[in-house]
């Protein structure tokens, strides 16, 4: 994954159960791109089941008009920077990445 494609995002987390102080800057890195939000949500569920914090999203305009292809239809899965290797290992072992990466290779 290239640096420009990895997209590190910095978000403030306010979950007191995870961060006793209540706020901590978390750098999120994209580990998967999918066609639409539903497959991204499925991948996120797999990672969450393994105890990895995960975020999913799709561009608002694409979601509003129901796009599932192109830049506006892309679903994103991001995990904290320090958990990227673990997340990719889980996704590769469960064939999630192979299934969705075939479209990007063409």
Tab-separated table of N, CA and C in Angstrom:
chain	number	residue	atom	x	y	z
A	1	UNK	N	0.846	-1.164	0.000
A	1	UNK	CA	0.000	0.000	0.000
A	1	UNK	C	0.894	1.229	0.000
A	2	UNK	N	0.678	2.150	-0.916
A	2	UNK	CA	1.511	3.346	-0.982
A	2	UNK	C	1.171	4.303	0.157
A	3	UNK	N	2.096	5.232	0.425
A	3	UNK	CA	1.862	6.191	1.499
A	3	UNK	C	0.614	7.016	1.258
A	4	UNK	N	0.399	7.425	0.008
A	4	UNK	CA	-0.773	8.239	-0.274
A	4	UNK	C	-2.049	7.425	-0.171
A	5	UNK	N	-1.968	6.126	-0.420
A	5	UNK	CA	-3.156	5.283	-0.338
A	5	UNK	C	-3.456	4.858	1.086
A	6	UNK	N	-2.444	4.852	1.952
A	6	UNK	CA	-2.683	4.360	3.305
A	6	UNK	C	-3.513	5.334	4.120
A	7	UNK	N	-3.378	6.611	3.888
A	7	UNK	CA	-4.218	7.612	4.530
A	7	UNK	C	-4.251	7.539	6.042
A	8	UNK	N	-3.291	8.118	6.715
A	8	UNK	CA	-3.309	8.135	8.171
A	8	UNK	C	-4.223	9.266	8.618
A	9	UNK	N	-5.179	8.937	9.469
A	9	UNK	CA	-6.155	9.903	9.946
A	9	UNK	C	-5.947	10.114	11.434
A	10	UNK	N	-6.022	11.325	11.886
A	10	UNK	CA	-5.879	11.638	13.300
A	10	UNK	C	-7.240	12.054	13.844
A	11	UNK	N	-7.782	11.254	14.744
A	11	UNK	CA	-9.087	11.524	15.331
A	11	UNK	C	-8.969	11.515	16.845
A	12	UNK	N	-9.782	12.304	17.501
A	12	UNK	CA	-9.810	12.277	18.958
A	12	UNK	C	-10.804	11.225	19.415
A	13	UNK	N	-10.370	10.361	20.300
A	13	UNK	CA	-11.241	9.339	20.849
A	13	UNK	C	-11.720	9.792	22.216
A	14	UNK	N	-13.006	9.637	22.485
A	14	UNK	CA	-13.557	10.093	23.754
A	14	UNK	C	-14.134	8.945	24.569
A	15	UNK	N	-13.719	7.743	24.314
A	15	UNK	CA	-14.226	6.577	25.027
A	15	UNK	C	-13.445	6.413	26.328
A	16	UNK	N	-14.055	6.781	27.445
A	16	UNK	CA	-13.394	6.730	28.741
A	16	UNK	C	-13.002	5.327	29.166
A	17	UNK	N	-13.689	4.296	28.655
A	17	UNK	CA	-13.350	2.927	29.049
A	17	UNK	C	-12.021	2.489	28.435
A	18	UNK	N	-11.669	3.045	27.293
A	18	UNK	CA	-10.415	2.685	26.642
A	18	UNK	C	-9.296	3.610	27.103
A	19	UNK	N	-9.597	4.878	27.219
A	19	UNK	CA	-8.610	5.873	27.621
A	19	UNK	C	-9.061	6.511	28.928
A	20	UNK	N	-8.455	6.146	30.054
A	20	UNK	CA	-8.877	6.683	31.346
A	20	UNK	C	-8.902	8.207	31.397
A	21	UNK	N	-8.015	8.871	30.689
A	21	UNK	CA	-7.995	10.331	30.670
A	21	UNK	C	-9.141	10.930	29.883
A	22	UNK	N	-9.812	10.128	29.066
A	22	UNK	CA	-10.952	10.593	28.290
A	22	UNK	C	-10.619	11.050	26.887
A	23	UNK	N	-9.403	11.520	26.640
A	23	UNK	CA	-9.035	11.986	25.303
A	23	UNK	C	-7.604	11.586	24.993
A	24	UNK	N	-7.419	11.119	23.794
A	24	UNK	CA	-6.083	10.785	23.312
A	24	UNK	C	-6.131	10.840	21.797
A	25	UNK	N	-5.128	11.413	21.186
A	25	UNK	CA	-5.080	11.455	19.735
A	25	UNK	C	-4.681	10.079	19.221
A	26	UNK	N	-5.494	9.556	18.319
A	26	UNK	CA	-5.241	8.246	17.727
A	26	UNK	C	-4.993	8.447	16.243
A	27	UNK	N	-3.917	7.884	15.735
A	27	UNK	CA	-3.649	7.937	14.296
A	27	UNK	C	-4.215	6.669	13.682
A	28	UNK	N	-5.179	6.846	12.787
A	28	UNK	CA	-5.855	5.727	12.139
A	28	UNK	C	-5.240	5.510	10.766
A	29	UNK	N	-5.059	4.247	10.402
A	29	UNK	CA	-4.520	3.915	9.090
A	29	UNK	C	-5.493	2.980	8.380
A	30	UNK	N	-5.719	3.257	7.120
A	30	UNK	CA	-6.638	2.449	6.321
A	30	UNK	C	-5.990	1.102	6.026
A	31	UNK	N	-6.715	0.014	6.345
A	31	UNK	CA	-6.205	-1.330	6.079
A	31	UNK	C	-6.982	-2.023	4.969
A	32	UNK	N	-8.146	-1.487	4.600
A	32	UNK	CA	-8.926	-2.101	3.521
A	32	UNK	C	-9.824	-1.057	2.873
A	33	UNK	N	-10.028	-1.240	1.570
A	33	UNK	CA	-10.980	-0.450	0.799
A	33	UNK	C	-11.930	-1.444	0.144
A	34	UNK	N	-13.213	-1.116	0.151
A	34	UNK	CA	-14.202	-2.040	-0.393
A	34	UNK	C	-15.153	-1.308	-1.329
A	35	UNK	N	-15.954	-2.071	-2.034
A	35	UNK	CA	-16.995	-1.490	-2.876
A	35	UNK	C	-18.234	-1.301	-2.005
A	36	UNK	N	-18.391	-0.133	-1.446
A	36	UNK	CA	-19.528	0.173	-0.591
A	36	UNK	C	-19.224	-0.004	0.885
A	37	UNK	N	-20.157	0.461	1.706
A	37	UNK	CA	-19.970	0.435	3.150
A	37	UNK	C	-20.253	-0.933	3.764
A	38	UNK	N	-21.160	-1.703	3.193
A	38	UNK	CA	-21.524	-2.994	3.783
A	38	UNK	C	-20.328	-3.952	3.888
A	39	UNK	N	-19.552	-4.179	2.820
A	39	UNK	CA	-18.384	-5.055	2.970
A	39	UNK	C	-17.367	-4.502	3.968
A	40	UNK	N	-17.224	-3.184	4.032
A	40	UNK	CA	-16.311	-2.575	5.005
A	40	UNK	C	-16.782	-2.865	6.424
A	41	UNK	N	-18.083	-2.832	6.633
A	41	UNK	CA	-18.651	-3.116	7.947
A	41	UNK	C	-18.440	-4.574	8.334
A	42	UNK	N	-18.526	-5.475	7.375
A	42	UNK	CA	-18.284	-6.898	7.640
A	42	UNK	C	-16.831	-7.114	8.055
A	43	UNK	N	-15.914	-6.494	7.334
A	43	UNK	CA	-14.490	-6.596	7.676
A	43	UNK	C	-14.245	-6.009	9.063
A	44	UNK	N	-14.872	-4.874	9.347
A	44	UNK	CA	-14.717	-4.246	10.662
A	44	UNK	C	-15.223	-5.165	11.767
A	45	UNK	N	-16.301	-5.873	11.514
A	45	UNK	CA	-16.828	-6.813	12.500
A	45	UNK	C	-15.846	-7.923	12.805
A	46	UNK	N	-15.167	-8.402	11.779
A	46	UNK	CA	-14.150	-9.451	11.975
A	46	UNK	C	-13.012	-8.934	12.838
A	47	UNK	N	-12.542	-7.734	12.551
A	47	UNK	CA	-11.454	-7.153	13.338
A	47	UNK	C	-11.898	-6.859	14.768
A	48	UNK	N	-13.117	-6.362	14.915
A	48	UNK	CA	-13.645	-6.068	16.245
A	48	UNK	C	-13.757	-7.341	17.088
A	49	UNK	N	-14.138	-8.441	16.443
A	49	UNK	CA	-14.236	-9.726	17.148
A	49	UNK	C	-12.881	-10.177	17.686
A	50	UNK	N	-11.807	-9.706	17.067
A	50	UNK	CA	-10.451	-10.036	17.520
A	50	UNK	C	-9.920	-9.016	18.526
A	51	UNK	N	-10.766	-8.055	18.908
A	51	UNK	CA	-10.370	-7.076	19.909
A	51	UNK	C	-9.662	-5.850	19.370
A	52	UNK	N	-9.759	-5.625	18.073
A	52	UNK	CA	-9.104	-4.468	17.451
A	52	UNK	C	-10.124	-3.345	17.288
A	53	UNK	N	-9.750	-2.151	17.741
A	53	UNK	CA	-10.616	-0.986	17.524
A	53	UNK	C	-10.611	-0.676	16.038
A	54	UNK	N	-11.763	-0.344	15.511
A	54	UNK	CA	-11.875	-0.167	14.063
A	54	UNK	C	-12.898	0.919	13.749
A	55	UNK	N	-12.682	1.609	12.656
A	55	UNK	CA	-13.609	2.628	12.153
A	55	UNK	C	-13.907	2.317	10.687
A	56	UNK	N	-15.143	2.569	10.283
A	56	UNK	CA	-15.512	2.429	8.871
A	56	UNK	C	-16.213	3.708	8.428
A	57	UNK	N	-16.104	4.009	7.146
A	57	UNK	CA	-16.827	5.143	6.598
A	57	UNK	C	-16.855	5.061	5.086
A	58	UNK	N	-17.742	5.862	4.525
A	58	UNK	CA	-17.859	6.047	3.082
A	58	UNK	C	-18.128	7.528	2.874
A	59	UNK	N	-17.678	8.071	1.766
A	59	UNK	CA	-17.937	9.480	1.480
A	59	UNK	C	-19.436	9.754	1.591
A	60	UNK	N	-19.777	10.855	2.219
A	60	UNK	CA	-21.174	11.186	2.477
A	60	UNK	C	-22.025	11.279	1.223
A	61	UNK	N	-21.496	11.895	0.176
A	61	UNK	CA	-22.267	12.054	-1.059
A	61	UNK	C	-22.550	10.700	-1.700
A	62	UNK	N	-21.560	9.821	-1.702
A	62	UNK	CA	-21.751	8.493	-2.273
A	62	UNK	C	-22.766	7.689	-1.495
A	63	UNK	N	-22.728	7.816	-0.195
A	63	UNK	CA	-23.675	7.093	0.655
A	63	UNK	C	-25.094	7.632	0.453
A	64	UNK	N	-25.217	8.944	0.311
A	64	UNK	CA	-26.532	9.567	0.158
A	64	UNK	C	-27.230	9.133	-1.124
A	65	UNK	N	-26.458	8.919	-2.194
A	65	UNK	CA	-27.089	8.534	-3.457
A	65	UNK	C	-26.917	7.050	-3.768
A	66	UNK	N	-26.366	6.301	-2.822
A	66	UNK	CA	-26.298	4.847	-2.961
A	66	UNK	C	-25.217	4.322	-3.884
A	67	UNK	N	-24.145	5.065	-4.091
A	67	UNK	CA	-23.056	4.593	-4.947
A	67	UNK	C	-22.261	3.495	-4.253
A	68	UNK	N	-21.822	2.505	-5.044
A	68	UNK	CA	-20.985	1.439	-4.506
A	68	UNK	C	-19.706	1.266	-5.319
A	69	UNK	N	-19.479	2.117	-6.316
A	69	UNK	CA	-18.265	2.046	-7.131
A	69	UNK	C	-17.663	3.434	-7.244
A	70	UNK	N	-16.399	3.486	-7.620
A	70	UNK	CA	-15.728	4.764	-7.787
A	70	UNK	C	-15.323	5.383	-6.464
A	71	UNK	N	-14.784	6.577	-6.556
A	71	UNK	CA	-14.258	7.255	-5.365
A	71	UNK	C	-15.337	7.511	-4.317
A	72	UNK	N	-16.536	7.874	-4.744
A	72	UNK	CA	-17.601	8.155	-3.777
A	72	UNK	C	-18.225	6.892	-3.202
A	73	UNK	N	-18.055	5.763	-3.871
A	73	UNK	CA	-18.652	4.522	-3.396
A	73	UNK	C	-17.733	3.663	-2.556
A	74	UNK	N	-16.493	4.063	-2.409
A	74	UNK	CA	-15.516	3.260	-1.682
A	74	UNK	C	-15.790	3.280	-0.186
A	75	UNK	N	-15.799	2.082	0.407
A	75	UNK	CA	-15.891	1.954	1.859
A	75	UNK	C	-14.489	1.801	2.418
A	76	UNK	N	-14.224	2.413	3.553
A	76	UNK	CA	-12.892	2.387	4.153
A	76	UNK	C	-12.943	1.706	5.514
A	77	UNK	N	-11.885	0.941	5.818
A	77	UNK	CA	-11.714	0.310	7.125
A	77	UNK	C	-10.385	0.801	7.675
A	78	UNK	N	-10.414	1.400	8.850
A	78	UNK	CA	-9.193	1.935	9.457
A	78	UNK	C	-9.037	1.417	10.879
A	79	UNK	N	-7.789	1.206	11.266
A	79	UNK	CA	-7.454	0.760	12.621
A	79	UNK	C	-6.369	1.687	13.168
A	80	UNK	N	-6.183	1.706	14.491
A	80	UNK	CA	-5.090	2.509	15.044
A	80	UNK	C	-3.748	2.075	14.464
A	81	UNK	N	-2.891	3.042	14.263
A	81	UNK	CA	-1.591	2.831	13.625
A	81	UNK	C	-0.812	1.662	14.233
A	82	UNK	N	-0.852	1.525	15.549
A	82	UNK	CA	-0.074	0.469	16.207
A	82	UNK	C	-0.665	-0.930	16.017
A	83	UNK	N	-1.884	-1.022	15.475
A	83	UNK	CA	-2.527	-2.321	15.282
A	83	UNK	C	-2.606	-2.741	13.815
A	84	UNK	N	-1.976	-1.984	12.925
A	84	UNK	CA	-2.062	-2.264	11.489
A	84	UNK	C	-1.545	-3.658	11.151
A	85	UNK	N	-0.364	-4.016	11.635
A	85	UNK	CA	0.213	-5.327	11.309
A	85	UNK	C	-0.685	-6.463	11.777
A	86	UNK	N	-1.214	-6.345	12.988
A	86	UNK	CA	-2.104	-7.375	13.523
A	86	UNK	C	-3.383	-7.466	12.691
A	87	UNK	N	-3.945	-6.326	12.320
A	87	UNK	CA	-5.170	-6.309	11.521
A	87	UNK	C	-4.941	-6.932	10.147
A	88	UNK	N	-3.837	-6.581	9.496
A	88	UNK	CA	-3.550	-7.143	8.173
A	88	UNK	C	-3.327	-8.645	8.246
A	89	UNK	N	-2.683	-9.112	9.301
A	89	UNK	CA	-2.475	-10.544	9.488
A	89	UNK	C	-3.813	-11.271	9.613
A	90	UNK	N	-4.725	-10.716	10.378
A	90	UNK	CA	-6.055	-11.314	10.543
A	90	UNK	C	-6.801	-11.324	9.219
A	91	UNK	N	-6.765	-10.212	8.498
A	91	UNK	CA	-7.495	-10.129	7.232
A	91	UNK	C	-6.912	-11.062	6.180
A	92	UNK	N	-5.595	-11.174	6.125
A	92	UNK	CA	-4.972	-12.078	5.155
A	92	UNK	C	-5.274	-13.533	5.488
A	93	UNK	N	-5.281	-13.874	6.770
A	93	UNK	CA	-5.544	-15.264	7.158
A	93	UNK	C	-6.998	-15.649	6.928
A	94	UNK	N	-7.887	-14.675	6.866
A	94	UNK	CA	-9.299	-14.982	6.645
A	94	UNK	C	-9.747	-14.656	5.221
A	95	UNK	N	-8.808	-14.361	4.332
A	95	UNK	CA	-9.060	-14.127	2.904
A	95	UNK	C	-9.944	-12.918	2.605
A	96	UNK	N	-10.156	-12.024	3.560
A	96	UNK	CA	-10.943	-10.827	3.267
A	96	UNK	C	-10.235	-9.932	2.269
A	97	UNK	N	-8.933	-9.757	2.413
A	97	UNK	CA	-8.208	-8.860	1.517
A	97	UNK	C	-8.154	-9.401	0.100
A	98	UNK	N	-7.949	-10.707	-0.059
A	98	UNK	CA	-7.899	-11.290	-1.396
A	98	UNK	C	-9.193	-11.037	-2.149
A	99	UNK	N	-10.298	-11.182	-1.462
A	99	UNK	CA	-11.605	-11.030	-2.076
A	99	UNK	C	-11.817	-9.620	-2.617
A	100	UNK	N	-11.391	-8.602	-1.872
A	100	UNK	CA	-11.642	-7.230	-2.266
A	100	UNK	C	-10.507	-6.627	-3.071
A	101	UNK	N	-9.294	-7.132	-2.953
A	101	UNK	CA	-8.156	-6.577	-3.674
A	101	UNK	C	-8.126	-6.984	-5.141
A	102	UNK	N	-8.859	-8.017	-5.527
A	102	UNK	CA	-8.871	-8.456	-6.920
A	102	UNK	C	-9.317	-7.331	-7.839
A	103	UNK	N	-10.283	-6.527	-7.398
A	103	UNK	CA	-10.783	-5.432	-8.218
A	103	UNK	C	-9.730	-4.348	-8.408
A	104	UNK	N	-8.893	-4.091	-7.410
A	104	UNK	CA	-7.874	-3.046	-7.505
A	104	UNK	C	-6.727	-3.448	-8.418
A	105	UNK	N	-6.468	-4.751	-8.569
A	105	UNK	CA	-5.354	-5.227	-9.382
A	105	UNK	C	-5.614	-5.064	-10.867
A	106	UNK	N	-6.859	-5.012	-11.278
A	106	UNK	CA	-7.200	-4.936	-12.699
A	106	UNK	C	-6.916	-3.588	-13.278
